[in-house]
CSV table of C-alpha atoms in Angstrom, one decimal:
chain,number,residue,atom,x,y,z
H,1,MET,CA,-118.9,-10.0,28.9
H,2,ILE,CA,-120.3,-7.3,26.6
H,3,ARG,CA,-118.1,-4.7,28.3
H,4,GLU,CA,-115.0,-6.9,27.8
H,5,THR,CA,-115.8,-7.5,24.2
H,6,PHE,CA,-116.4,-3.7,23.6
H,7,GLN,CA,-113.1,-2.9,25.3
H,8,GLN,CA,-111.2,-5.5,23.2
H,9,ASP,CA,-112.8,-4.2,20.0
H,10,SER,CA,-111.9,-0.7,21.0
H,11,ARG,CA,-108.3,-1.7,21.5
H,12,VAL,CA,-108.1,-3.5,18.2
H,13,LEU,CA,-109.7,-0.5,16.4
H,14,ALA,CA,-107.2,1.8,18.1
H,15,ALA,CA,-104.4,-0.4,16.9
H,16,PHE,CA,-105.8,-0.5,13.4
H,17,THR,CA,-106.1,3.2,13.3
H,18,ALA,CA,-102.5,3.6,14.4
H,19,MET,CA,-101.5,1.1,11.7
H,20,VAL,CA,-103.2,3.2,9.0
H,21,PHE,CA,-101.6,6.4,10.3
H,22,ILE,CA,-98.1,4.9,10.7
H,23,GLY,CA,-98.4,3.2,7.3
H,24,GLY,CA,-99.4,6.4,5.6
H,25,THR,CA,-96.7,8.4,7.4
H,26,ASN,CA,-94.0,6.0,6.4
H,27,PHE,CA,-94.2,7.1,2.7
H,28,VAL,CA,-93.7,10.7,3.7
H,29,ALA,CA,-90.9,9.8,6.2
H,30,VAL,CA,-89.1,7.9,3.4
H,31,ARG,CA,-89.3,10.9,1.1
H,32,LEU,CA,-87.8,13.1,3.8
H,33,SER,CA,-85.1,10.5,4.5
H,34,ASP,CA,-84.3,10.5,0.8
H,35,ARG,CA,-83.7,14.3,0.9
H,36,GLY,CA,-80.9,13.9,3.5
H,37,LEU,CA,-79.6,10.4,2.9
H,38,ALA,CA,-78.8,8.4,-0.2
H,39,PRO,CA,-81.8,6.1,-0.9
H,40,LEU,CA,-80.3,2.7,-0.6
H,41,TYR,CA,-78.0,3.7,2.3
H,42,GLY,CA,-81.0,5.2,4.2
H,43,ALA,CA,-83.0,2.0,3.7
H,44,GLY,CA,-80.1,-0.2,4.8
H,45,ILE,CA,-79.4,1.6,8.0
H,46,ARG,CA,-83.1,1.7,8.8
H,47,PHE,CA,-83.5,-2.0,8.7
H,48,LEU,CA,-80.2,-2.8,10.3
H,49,GLY,CA,-81.2,-0.6,13.2
H,50,ALA,CA,-84.6,-2.2,13.4
H,51,ALA,CA,-83.0,-5.7,13.2
H,52,VAL,CA,-80.7,-5.0,16.1
H,53,LEU,CA,-83.6,-3.8,18.3
H,54,LEU,CA,-85.8,-6.8,17.3
H,55,TYR,CA,-82.9,-9.2,18.1
H,56,LEU,CA,-82.6,-7.7,21.6
H,57,TYR,CA,-86.3,-8.3,22.1
H,58,VAL,CA,-86.0,-11.9,20.8
H,59,ALA,CA,-83.1,-12.5,23.1
H,60,LEU,CA,-84.8,-11.0,26.2
H,61,ARG,CA,-87.9,-13.0,25.6
H,62,GLY,CA,-86.0,-16.2,24.9
H,63,ILE,CA,-87.6,-16.6,21.5
H,64,ALA,CA,-86.0,-19.3,19.3
H,65,LEU,CA,-84.3,-18.2,16.2
H,66,PRO,CA,-85.2,-19.8,12.8
H,67,THR,CA,-84.0,-23.4,12.5
H,68,ARG,CA,-82.0,-24.7,9.5
H,69,ALA,CA,-85.3,-26.0,7.9
H,70,GLN,CA,-86.8,-22.5,8.3
H,71,LEU,CA,-83.7,-20.7,7.1
H,72,LYS,CA,-84.5,-20.8,3.3
H,73,GLY,CA,-87.9,-19.2,3.7
H,74,THR,CA,-86.6,-16.6,6.1
H,75,LEU,CA,-83.7,-15.6,3.8
H,76,LEU,CA,-85.9,-15.4,0.7
H,77,TYR,CA,-88.4,-13.3,2.7
H,78,GLY,CA,-85.5,-10.9,3.6
H,79,VAL,CA,-84.3,-10.7,0.0
H,80,LEU,CA,-87.7,-10.0,-1.4
H,81,GLY,CA,-89.6,-8.3,1.4
H,82,PHE,CA,-86.9,-6.0,2.6
H,83,ALA,CA,-83.9,-5.8,0.2
H,84,ALA,CA,-85.7,-5.8,-3.2
H,85,SER,CA,-89.0,-4.2,-2.2
H,86,TYR,CA,-87.4,-1.3,-0.3
H,87,ALA,CA,-84.6,-0.7,-2.8
H,88,PHE,CA,-87.3,-0.1,-5.4
H,89,ALA,CA,-89.5,2.0,-3.0
H,90,TYR,CA,-86.7,4.2,-1.7
H,91,LEU,CA,-85.4,4.9,-5.2
H,92,ALA,CA,-89.0,5.6,-6.4
H,93,LEU,CA,-89.8,8.0,-3.6
H,94,VAL,CA,-86.9,10.3,-4.6
H,95,SER,CA,-89.3,11.8,-7.1
H,96,LEU,CA,-92.6,10.0,-6.7
H,97,SER,CA,-95.2,11.6,-4.4
H,98,SER,CA,-96.1,9.9,-1.2
H,99,GLY,CA,-99.8,9.6,-2.1
H,100,VAL,CA,-99.2,7.9,-5.5
H,101,ALA,CA,-96.6,5.6,-3.9
H,102,ALA,CA,-99.1,4.6,-1.2
H,103,VAL,CA,-101.7,3.9,-3.9
H,104,ILE,CA,-99.4,1.5,-5.8
H,105,MET,CA,-98.4,-0.3,-2.6
H,106,GLY,CA,-102.1,-0.5,-1.8
H,107,SER,CA,-102.3,-3.0,-4.7
H,108,VAL,CA,-100.2,-5.5,-2.7
H,109,PRO,CA,-103.2,-7.7,-1.6
H,110,LEU,CA,-104.4,-8.0,-5.2
H,111,ILE,CA,-101.0,-8.7,-6.6
H,112,THR,CA,-100.4,-11.3,-3.9
H,113,LEU,CA,-103.7,-13.0,-4.8
H,114,LEU,CA,-102.7,-13.1,-8.5
H,115,LEU,CA,-99.2,-14.4,-7.8
H,116,ALA,CA,-100.7,-17.0,-5.5
H,117,VAL,CA,-102.7,-18.3,-8.4
H,118,ALA,CA,-99.6,-18.3,-10.6
H,119,HIS,CA,-97.7,-20.3,-8.0
H,120,GLY,CA,-100.5,-22.7,-7.5
H,121,VAL,CA,-101.1,-21.6,-3.9
H,122,GLU,CA,-104.6,-20.3,-4.6
H,123,ARG,CA,-107.3,-21.2,-7.1
H,124,PHE,CA,-108.1,-18.8,-9.9
H,125,ARG,CA,-111.1,-16.5,-9.3
H,126,LEU,CA,-112.8,-14.3,-11.7
H,127,ARG,CA,-113.0,-11.5,-9.2
H,128,GLY,CA,-109.2,-11.4,-9.1
H,129,LEU,CA,-109.0,-10.8,-12.8
H,130,VAL,CA,-111.7,-8.2,-12.7
H,131,GLY,CA,-110.0,-6.4,-9.8
H,132,ALA,CA,-106.7,-6.5,-11.7
H,133,THR,CA,-108.2,-5.0,-14.8
H,134,ILE,CA,-109.8,-2.1,-12.8
H,135,ALA,CA,-106.5,-1.5,-11.0
H,136,ILE,CA,-104.6,-1.4,-14.2
H,137,ALA,CA,-107.1,1.2,-15.6
H,138,GLY,CA,-106.4,3.3,-12.5
H,139,ILE,CA,-102.6,3.1,-13.0
H,140,ILE,CA,-103.0,4.2,-16.6
H,141,ILE,CA,-104.9,7.3,-15.4
H,142,LEU,CA,-102.1,7.9,-12.9
H,143,VAL,CA,-99.5,7.6,-15.7
H,144,GLY,CA,-101.5,10.0,-17.9
H,145,ALA,CA,-101.9,12.6,-15.2
H,146,PRO,CA,-100.8,16.2,-15.9
H,147,THR,CA,-97.1,17.0,-15.6
H,148,LYS,CA,-97.7,19.2,-12.6
H,149,ALA,CA,-98.7,16.0,-10.7
H,150,HIS,CA,-95.0,15.0,-10.7
H,151,ILE,CA,-95.5,11.3,-11.7
H,152,PRO,CA,-92.4,10.2,-13.6
H,153,VAL,CA,-93.1,6.9,-15.3
H,154,GLY,CA,-89.8,5.4,-14.3
H,155,SER,CA,-90.5,6.0,-10.7
H,156,LEU,CA,-94.0,4.6,-11.1
H,157,PHE,CA,-92.5,1.3,-12.4
H,158,LEU,CA,-90.0,1.2,-9.6
H,159,MET,CA,-92.9,1.4,-7.1
H,160,LEU,CA,-94.6,-1.4,-9.0
H,161,GLY,CA,-91.4,-3.4,-8.6
H,162,ALA,CA,-91.7,-2.7,-4.8
H,163,ALA,CA,-95.3,-3.9,-4.7
H,164,PHE,CA,-94.5,-7.1,-6.7
H,165,SER,CA,-91.5,-7.8,-4.5
H,166,ALA,CA,-93.5,-7.3,-1.3
H,167,SER,CA,-96.3,-9.5,-2.7
H,168,GLU,CA,-93.9,-12.3,-3.7
H,169,SER,CA,-92.4,-12.2,-0.2
H,170,GLY,CA,-96.0,-13.0,1.0
H,171,ILE,CA,-96.0,-16.1,-1.2
H,172,VAL,CA,-92.7,-17.1,0.3
H,173,LEU,CA,-94.2,-17.1,3.7
H,174,LYS,CA,-97.0,-19.3,2.4
H,175,LYS,CA,-94.8,-21.8,0.7
H,176,TYR,CA,-91.9,-22.2,3.1
H,177,PRO,CA,-91.8,-22.9,6.8
H,178,THR,CA,-90.8,-20.0,9.0
H,179,GLY,CA,-90.2,-19.6,12.8
H,180,HIS,CA,-91.6,-17.2,15.3
H,181,PRO,CA,-92.7,-13.9,13.6
H,182,MET,CA,-90.4,-11.7,15.7
H,183,ALA,CA,-87.4,-13.9,15.1
H,184,THR,CA,-88.2,-14.3,11.4
H,185,ASN,CA,-88.5,-10.6,10.9
H,186,ALA,CA,-85.3,-9.8,12.9
H,187,LEU,CA,-83.3,-12.1,10.6
H,188,ALA,CA,-85.1,-11.0,7.4
H,189,MET,CA,-84.5,-7.3,8.3
H,190,ALA,CA,-80.9,-8.0,9.0
H,191,VAL,CA,-80.5,-9.7,5.6
H,192,GLY,CA,-82.4,-6.9,3.9
H,193,GLY,CA,-80.3,-4.2,5.6
H,194,ILE,CA,-77.0,-5.8,4.7
H,195,LEU,CA,-78.0,-6.3,1.0
H,196,LEU,CA,-79.3,-2.7,0.8
H,197,LEU,CA,-76.0,-1.4,2.1
H,198,GLY,CA,-74.1,-3.7,-0.3
H,199,LEU,CA,-76.2,-2.3,-3.2
H,200,SER,CA,-75.5,1.2,-2.0
H,201,LEU,CA,-71.8,0.6,-1.9
H,202,VAL,CA,-71.7,-1.0,-5.4
H,203,SER,CA,-73.8,1.9,-6.8
H,204,GLY,CA,-71.4,4.5,-5.4
H,205,GLU,CA,-73.8,6.2,-3.0
H,206,HIS,CA,-72.3,8.7,-0.5
H,207,TRP,CA,-72.5,7.5,3.1
H,208,SER,CA,-72.8,10.0,5.9
H,209,LEU,CA,-74.6,10.6,9.2
H,210,PRO,CA,-78.0,12.3,8.9
H,211,ALA,CA,-77.3,16.0,8.3
H,212,GLY,CA,-80.3,17.7,9.9
H,213,PRO,CA,-83.1,17.4,12.4
H,214,ALA,CA,-85.7,16.4,9.7
H,215,THR,CA,-83.5,13.6,8.5
H,216,TRP,CA,-82.7,12.4,12.0
H,217,ALA,CA,-86.4,12.5,12.9
H,218,SER,CA,-87.5,10.6,9.8
H,219,LEU,CA,-84.9,7.9,10.3
H,220,THR,CA,-85.7,7.5,14.0
H,221,TYR,CA,-89.4,7.3,13.2
H,222,LEU,CA,-88.9,4.7,10.4
H,223,VAL,CA,-86.8,2.5,12.7
H,224,LEU,CA,-89.0,2.6,15.8
H,225,LEU,CA,-92.5,3.2,14.7
H,226,GLY,CA,-92.4,2.7,10.9
H,227,SER,CA,-90.7,-0.8,11.2
H,228,ILE,CA,-91.0,-2.3,14.7
H,229,GLY,CA,-94.1,-0.5,15.8
H,230,LEU,CA,-96.1,-1.1,12.7
H,231,PHE,CA,-95.2,-4.8,12.7
H,232,ALA,CA,-96.1,-5.2,16.4
H,233,LEU,CA,-99.5,-3.5,15.8
H,234,PHE,CA,-100.1,-5.7,12.8
H,235,LEU,CA,-99.6,-8.9,14.8
H,236,PHE,CA,-101.8,-7.6,17.6
H,237,ALA,CA,-104.7,-6.8,15.2
H,238,LEU,CA,-104.2,-10.1,13.2
H,239,LYS,CA,-104.7,-12.2,16.3
H,240,ARG,CA,-108.1,-10.6,16.9
H,241,TRP,CA,-109.4,-9.8,13.4
H,242,THR,CA,-109.6,-11.7,10.2
H,243,ALA,CA,-106.7,-11.2,7.7
H,244,SER,CA,-109.1,-9.6,5.2
H,245,ARG,CA,-110.3,-7.0,7.7
H,246,VAL,CA,-106.7,-6.1,8.7
H,247,SER,CA,-105.8,-5.8,5.0
H,248,TYR,CA,-108.1,-2.8,4.6
H,249,MET,CA,-105.2,-0.7,6.0
H,250,PHE,CA,-103.8,-0.9,2.4
H,251,VAL,CA,-106.7,1.0,1.0
H,252,LEU,CA,-106.7,3.6,3.8
H,253,THR,CA,-103.0,4.5,4.0
H,254,PRO,CA,-103.0,6.5,0.7
H,255,ILE,CA,-105.4,9.0,2.4
H,256,ILE,CA,-102.9,9.7,5.2
H,257,ALA,CA,-99.9,9.7,2.8
H,258,SER,CA,-101.6,12.2,0.5
H,259,ILE,CA,-102.6,14.6,3.3
H,260,LEU,CA,-99.2,14.5,5.1
H,261,GLY,CA,-97.3,14.6,1.8
H,262,ALA,CA,-99.0,17.8,0.9
H,263,ALA,CA,-98.6,19.3,4.4
H,264,LEU,CA,-95.0,18.2,5.2
H,265,ALA,CA,-93.3,17.5,1.8
H,266,GLY,CA,-95.0,20.2,-0.4
H,267,GLU,CA,-96.5,17.6,-2.7
H,268,SER,CA,-99.3,18.5,-5.1
H,269,VAL,CA,-102.5,16.5,-5.5
H,270,THR,CA,-104.4,16.7,-8.8
H,271,ALA,CA,-107.9,15.5,-9.8
H,272,ALA,CA,-106.3,12.8,-12.1
H,273,THR,CA,-104.2,11.6,-9.1
H,274,ILE,CA,-107.3,11.3,-6.9
H,275,VAL,CA,-109.4,9.6,-9.6
H,276,GLY,CA,-106.7,7.2,-10.6
H,277,GLY,CA,-106.0,6.4,-7.0
H,278,ILE,CA,-109.6,5.7,-6.2
H,279,ILE,CA,-109.9,3.4,-9.2
H,280,VAL,CA,-106.8,1.4,-8.3
H,281,LEU,CA,-107.9,1.0,-4.7
H,282,PHE,CA,-111.4,0.0,-5.8
H,283,GLY,CA,-109.8,-2.7,-8.0
H,284,VAL,CA,-107.9,-3.9,-5.0
H,285,TYR,CA,-111.2,-4.2,-3.0
H,286,VAL,CA,-113.0,-6.0,-5.8
H,287,GLY,CA,-110.2,-8.4,-6.5
H,288,ALA,CA,-108.7,-9.1,-3.0
H,289,LEU,CA,-110.6,-7.7,-0.1
H,290,SER,CA,-114.3,-8.3,-0.9
H,291,ARG,CA,-115.9,-11.1,1.1
H,292,SER,CA,-116.2,-13.7,-1.7
H,293,SER,CA,-112.5,-13.2,-2.8
H,294,SER,CA,-111.2,-13.9,0.7
H,295,PRO,CA,-111.9,-17.6,1.4
H,296,GLU,CA,-111.9,-18.7,5.1
H,297,PRO,CA,-109.2,-21.3,4.8
H,298,ARG,CA,-106.7,-18.6,3.8
H,299,LEU,CA,-107.8,-16.4,6.7
H,300,ALA,CA,-107.5,-19.3,9.1
H,301,ARG,CA,-103.9,-20.0,8.0
H,302,ALA,CA,-103.0,-16.3,8.4
H,303,LYS,CA,-104.4,-16.1,11.8
H,304,GLU,CA,-102.8,-19.4,12.8
H,305,GLN,CA,-99.4,-18.0,11.8
H,306,ALA,CA,-99.9,-14.8,13.6
H,307,ALA,CA,-101.1,-16.6,16.8
H,308,ARG,CA,-97.5,-18.0,17.2
H,309,ALA,CA,-96.3,-14.5,18.1
């Protein structure tokens, strides 16, 4: 019994470690993708490719597609969680470093908590306000970082838009009924991919095949591991750990993103970037991830939804 428990915990820990690594690497992969493909176009073909593969999996497993009653929530999830969030993120990562982008996206658990209060889904908690205040202080430090840190304010706000869109998509999943997670994400990714390509077309972006091994590698990685692989690992971990425990990946991915960004994308890391990032992530911990700010009913609902996978 003890041996089985240890083996199961080891598998979950391995899955969690892989999630952190893939999540951090995603930011660098998007930056490399942006160098070879127009941002919105690159995001669009990424999610259309992932959607096709997920649909094949859904069909082979005989998983039911979302019903008419579940369609509204699924479509909203696609618009917010994939089209809006990744439009902002891909545009921001043209000039924003991977580490800073990961720090901003690391605030998603806290933003989700605050939006849940605004929507009446959660009760107001003082820890949420305190955490938000700390995180804002960290963002101010990031904005005021030296010029050599390459943190354009416009790109920072685009990344905040990505974080808010992703957080709002989480509220949609709480408020509206959705189907099986795999089928829901297949449709949502397809919606997001189509909208992203539409935005790319309207904005006049140039469409072309990836023009080099680095671009091909980053796009392939983002479709297979960065989208489908990360989602599968997330479901695996969420079935076996609490939602708050799994959410710690958000405060660990910036470490991977910063290291790989410096090694692979030539990004600089300054003291102000490190200090501001630590303060932001500490605010996320205080407001959204500490034990008293993660009530059991919310965790139970998240685990119940994941168990349908």
